[in-house]
């Protein structure tokens, strides 16, 4: 719930009067303001600059420094103000957060100074509003990267590294050749062999020397053995390198799927396939084409060159733009080819034999190459040919700068889109956490609230109460409002709460036999006890007669199976649960008997003002009031009113009084 | 241009009448009015609440359900002049009745809330709408799961209780009389006395 809307809570609560005539079940108690004091201005002196605000403004966020009692540490008795020796500029933003509920990040602030101030005042940076959150995250990431770079360079200079496993050192050596001399040597050796392999592939085809018969022989066939040995050596090196990388990879499956490893495999496969297939004459044609794949070895250079990798990545990211360019070019080619074909159809000995044949002319003309092997002869053909070359210039020259700028635009845009998507996920997750947090807080406080109601009913003093942690007045009022809504509709909020399910299962295991009787006892006793009806949920006789609760009497099934509205059921369960947990009694009989006794005791009218021990003492019947050390009632003594020690386990007493 | 004109028209600013007058007309003290106005102005700097803002504010208190329908009926109950905006005076008058008014006034205000078409009678359709709107606020995840005819049954119970002469509508007098007979309701009306 936003802080500013907290001021509208009285309105929302007042509007709840609209539910009252419709409700079938009685409403829970409203939380009372224990320390109702007038709202006062407090002065915050931050390094000499004085800020003033209402106390309630600060108390909107009780888990921060300014909202909790932590600020009392900074209270200056002489000047009656809170003094903080911190930056007043940043404090302005922080105080605005309390006022408006939105935390902003000023762009001129240094990110680490801002983070320090937030940590000091106990505010989580995730609360920063959406208007400033992107900027904050960007700056934070830049800062973190800078720190990481600094750390890395420091580490490299020092040369002291934590001991990694052999596999990890190998992987590191492969990925980053500058880590050790051995890695560097490996890097250069592989580079050399890649170059050798590529050059041999090229030189293989150069004709060197003739053979009798006037046939030019390529070097590859003349020095076949030498080239074969070179090839074998290169492939051996590549194979060894590939296997070593495969061994050192942290995730072998991912490594196999990566582009570089595919290139490696494609580079060495032809050799092995050739080894296997040498004897078979039929597939020698296919074998020859396989040798073409040896040229892929040149792509292995991309491991050695950062620039190649960046180029590959940008091409990949601009694939759609390039695709569109190709598509529009294809359209133009088809149009002009068709036109040229039909224009040149008439002329004799025309080279434009078909439309696909005209494609070649169109492409050569549009890219302004103009080989001249195909030339139009008719006048119409020449006219269209000139139009074709002019438009070719336009079609190709225009998109190129667009693509270039697209490269940088798309590159940055992709990064920003990913950022925004990640932030959106985080933002939605934050909202979800806040929602479930508030509903969990509601259920949690409902449990505690019943305990507190019980405590309030016995009129205990404030010191002995156990206030639920961190529930401000506004929260308790909000929860009371939600509780009223539950009562009005007869439903209750269901949120996955493992704690609650554990408690209900405790009930099932304990299997009260006369549950209805027990609960009726509780209800009746409480009814007679508190005619002034401080606790409508427990003492309402009328509640029994209304429809939702009247069903309770008719059913005689066990607790878990009855179709009683869950809130009422749960309140009973929780009361019994509270009793069980507080008294830590595994044995059922004693607790039940003590409960029954308590209900008898409860019939005594003066439980309201005093604590239970006083009430018990005032009863004339109990012969021996056991001293305080004893926390369990003596078993099998139903006649006695047991005295449960109050000081240490005051919970037991108060709850069982009901 | 048209959009800009519309924008200009909607950013109207309203200032309430003086503090003394409001104090005289309502049952609040000056300090309470100050606190109320500060909260009001914080959410609605322009000084008036329109239905959208009203719904948004009310929905923040019920994160799990859909409070818009009930907020719509509430808005109509607050907007006594039926002109689509609630000024601070309307707001404070209604709050004064709800928090500091007599039982009779509260019940009359509630009757006005239920009577959607403001014809002086509550019929079953109106009541069903109201009850459905209340159930909507609970949301989908409830225990026990909301049954289809639960609102209708709820309305039946209500009419059995309230409709004295069984003519199918509840008039203001029947409503007040029935509520005064029901201790539960009387008690719950006092529940929010100490809200301010």
Short mmCIF file of N, CA and C in Angstrom, two decimals, chain A residues 49-115:
data_model
loop_
_atom_site.label_atom_id
_atom_site.label_comp_id
_atom_site.label_asym_id
_atom_site.label_seq_id
_atom_site.Cartn_x
_atom_site.Cartn_y
_atom_site.Cartn_z
N UNK A 49 21.65 21.68 7.55
CA UNK A 49 20.42 22.06 6.87
C UNK A 49 19.25 21.42 7.58
N UNK A 50 18.28 22.25 7.95
CA UNK A 50 17.17 21.74 8.74
C UNK A 50 16.00 21.36 7.85
N UNK A 51 15.54 20.14 8.07
CA UNK A 51 14.33 19.68 7.40
C UNK A 51 13.28 19.45 8.48
N UNK A 52 12.05 19.74 8.13
CA UNK A 52 10.99 19.49 9.10
C UNK A 52 9.90 18.67 8.43
N UNK A 53 9.37 17.77 9.19
CA UNK A 53 8.26 16.99 8.66
C UNK A 53 7.43 16.48 9.81
N UNK A 54 6.26 15.93 9.48
CA UNK A 54 5.43 15.36 10.53
C UNK A 54 5.99 14.02 10.96
N UNK A 55 5.74 13.71 12.18
CA UNK A 55 6.20 12.43 12.69
C UNK A 55 5.54 11.28 11.95
N UNK A 56 4.22 11.43 11.65
CA UNK A 56 3.53 10.32 10.97
C UNK A 56 4.07 10.09 9.57
N UNK A 57 4.57 11.15 8.95
CA UNK A 57 5.16 10.95 7.62
C UNK A 57 6.32 9.98 7.70
N UNK A 58 7.16 10.17 8.71
CA UNK A 58 8.32 9.29 8.82
C UNK A 58 7.90 7.88 9.22
N UNK A 59 6.81 7.79 9.99
CA UNK A 59 6.44 6.48 10.49
C UNK A 59 5.74 5.62 9.44
N UNK A 60 5.61 6.15 8.24
CA UNK A 60 4.99 5.35 7.18
C UNK A 60 5.84 4.13 6.84
N UNK A 61 7.14 4.24 7.02
CA UNK A 61 8.03 3.13 6.69
C UNK A 61 8.78 2.73 7.94
N UNK A 62 8.18 1.87 8.71
CA UNK A 62 8.78 1.59 10.03
C UNK A 62 10.06 0.78 9.98
N UNK A 63 10.39 0.22 8.79
CA UNK A 63 11.61 -0.57 8.80
C UNK A 63 12.79 0.18 8.20
N UNK A 64 12.74 1.48 8.28
CA UNK A 64 13.90 2.28 7.88
C UNK A 64 14.42 3.00 9.11
N UNK A 65 15.53 3.69 8.94
CA UNK A 65 16.12 4.36 10.09
C UNK A 65 15.20 5.45 10.62
N UNK A 66 14.69 6.26 9.72
CA UNK A 66 13.89 7.39 10.17
C UNK A 66 12.53 6.98 10.69
N UNK A 67 12.07 5.83 10.27
CA UNK A 67 10.73 5.43 10.68
C UNK A 67 10.70 4.63 11.96
N UNK A 68 11.86 4.18 12.37
CA UNK A 68 11.88 3.33 13.55
C UNK A 68 12.49 4.09 14.71
N UNK A 69 12.67 3.36 15.79
CA UNK A 69 13.26 4.01 16.97
C UNK A 69 14.76 4.21 16.82
N UNK A 70 15.31 3.75 15.71
CA UNK A 70 16.75 3.90 15.52
C UNK A 70 17.13 5.37 15.49
N UNK A 71 16.20 6.22 15.05
CA UNK A 71 16.56 7.62 14.96
C UNK A 71 16.77 8.24 16.32
N UNK A 72 16.27 7.58 17.37
CA UNK A 72 16.47 8.15 18.70
C UNK A 72 17.93 8.21 19.05
N UNK A 73 18.74 7.36 18.41
CA UNK A 73 20.17 7.41 18.68
C UNK A 73 20.78 8.72 18.23
N UNK A 74 20.07 9.39 17.32
CA UNK A 74 20.64 10.61 16.77
C UNK A 74 19.97 11.84 17.36
N UNK A 75 19.19 11.66 18.42
CA UNK A 75 18.45 12.78 18.97
C UNK A 75 19.37 13.63 19.83
N UNK A 76 19.32 14.92 19.60
CA UNK A 76 20.16 15.86 20.33
C UNK A 76 19.28 16.53 21.38
N UNK A 77 19.58 16.24 22.65
CA UNK A 77 18.72 16.74 23.72
C UNK A 77 18.75 18.26 23.81
N UNK A 78 19.92 18.85 23.57
CA UNK A 78 20.03 20.30 23.78
C UNK A 78 19.19 21.07 22.79
N UNK A 79 19.26 20.64 21.55
CA UNK A 79 18.54 21.41 20.53
C UNK A 79 17.21 20.77 20.16
N UNK A 80 16.88 19.65 20.79
CA UNK A 80 15.60 18.97 20.55
C UNK A 80 15.39 18.64 19.07
N UNK A 81 16.47 18.25 18.43
CA UNK A 81 16.32 17.88 17.03
C UNK A 81 17.19 16.64 16.76
N UNK A 82 16.92 16.02 15.62
CA UNK A 82 17.68 14.84 15.22
C UNK A 82 18.81 15.29 14.31
N UNK A 83 20.02 14.99 14.69
CA UNK A 83 21.16 15.46 13.91
C UNK A 83 21.81 14.29 13.17
N UNK A 84 21.97 14.46 11.86
CA UNK A 84 22.64 13.45 11.04
C UNK A 84 23.82 14.11 10.36
N UNK A 85 24.96 13.51 10.49
CA UNK A 85 26.17 14.09 9.90
C UNK A 85 26.36 13.52 8.50
N UNK A 86 25.40 13.75 7.61
CA UNK A 86 25.44 13.14 6.27
C UNK A 86 25.19 14.21 5.22
N UNK A 87 25.11 13.74 4.00
CA UNK A 87 24.97 14.65 2.86
C UNK A 87 23.54 15.21 2.81
N UNK A 88 23.40 16.52 2.85
CA UNK A 88 22.04 17.08 2.81
C UNK A 88 21.40 16.99 1.44
N UNK A 89 22.20 16.95 0.35
CA UNK A 89 21.60 16.88 -0.97
C UNK A 89 20.86 15.57 -1.16
N UNK A 90 21.50 14.49 -0.79
CA UNK A 90 20.84 13.19 -0.97
C UNK A 90 19.68 13.05 0.00
N UNK A 91 19.80 13.69 1.16
CA UNK A 91 18.74 13.58 2.16
C UNK A 91 17.43 14.14 1.64
N UNK A 92 17.58 15.12 0.75
CA UNK A 92 16.37 15.71 0.15
C UNK A 92 15.56 14.62 -0.56
N UNK A 93 16.27 13.78 -1.36
CA UNK A 93 15.57 12.70 -2.08
C UNK A 93 14.96 11.72 -1.09
N UNK A 94 15.73 11.44 -0.04
CA UNK A 94 15.25 10.44 0.89
C UNK A 94 14.02 10.93 1.62
N UNK A 95 14.01 12.20 1.99
CA UNK A 95 12.83 12.70 2.68
C UNK A 95 11.63 12.76 1.74
N UNK A 96 11.88 13.04 0.49
CA UNK A 96 10.78 13.03 -0.48
C UNK A 96 10.18 11.65 -0.63
N UNK A 97 11.02 10.65 -0.43
CA UNK A 97 10.49 9.28 -0.49
C UNK A 97 9.43 9.08 0.58
N UNK A 98 9.69 9.59 1.78
CA UNK A 98 8.69 9.43 2.83
C UNK A 98 7.43 10.21 2.49
N UNK A 99 7.62 11.38 1.88
CA UNK A 99 6.46 12.23 1.62
C UNK A 99 5.60 11.69 0.51
N UNK A 100 6.25 11.28 -0.60
CA UNK A 100 5.46 10.91 -1.77
C UNK A 100 5.38 9.41 -1.99
N UNK A 101 6.23 8.64 -1.31
CA UNK A 101 6.21 7.21 -1.56
C UNK A 101 7.05 6.79 -2.75
N UNK A 102 7.66 7.76 -3.44
CA UNK A 102 8.49 7.41 -4.60
C UNK A 102 9.91 7.88 -4.33
N UNK A 103 10.85 6.98 -4.58
CA UNK A 103 12.24 7.33 -4.39
C UNK A 103 12.84 7.64 -5.75
N UNK A 104 13.43 8.81 -5.85
CA UNK A 104 14.04 9.22 -7.12
C UNK A 104 15.54 9.18 -7.01
N UNK A 105 16.18 9.01 -8.17
CA UNK A 105 17.63 9.01 -8.20
C UNK A 105 18.08 10.21 -9.02
N UNK A 106 18.73 11.19 -8.38
CA UNK A 106 19.16 12.38 -9.12
C UNK A 106 20.37 12.05 -9.97
N UNK A 107 20.34 12.51 -11.22
CA UNK A 107 21.38 12.11 -12.16
C UNK A 107 22.74 12.66 -11.84
N UNK A 108 22.81 13.75 -11.12
CA UNK A 108 24.12 14.35 -10.89
C UNK A 108 24.85 13.67 -9.74
N UNK A 109 24.14 12.78 -9.04
CA UNK A 109 24.78 12.14 -7.88
C UNK A 109 25.67 11.00 -8.33
N UNK A 110 26.72 10.80 -7.57
CA UNK A 110 27.57 9.64 -7.79
C UNK A 110 26.86 8.41 -7.27
N UNK A 111 26.97 7.33 -8.03
CA UNK A 111 26.17 6.16 -7.71
C UNK A 111 26.60 5.53 -6.40
N UNK A 112 27.89 5.49 -6.13
CA UNK A 112 28.31 4.83 -4.90
C UNK A 112 27.98 5.68 -3.68
N UNK A 113 28.06 7.02 -3.80
CA UNK A 113 27.67 7.87 -2.68
C UNK A 113 26.19 7.67 -2.38
N UNK A 114 25.38 7.61 -3.44
CA UNK A 114 23.94 7.43 -3.25
C UNK A 114 23.64 6.10 -2.59
N UNK A 115 24.33 5.05 -3.05
CA UNK A 115 24.11 3.74 -2.45
C UNK A 115 24.46 3.74 -0.98
#
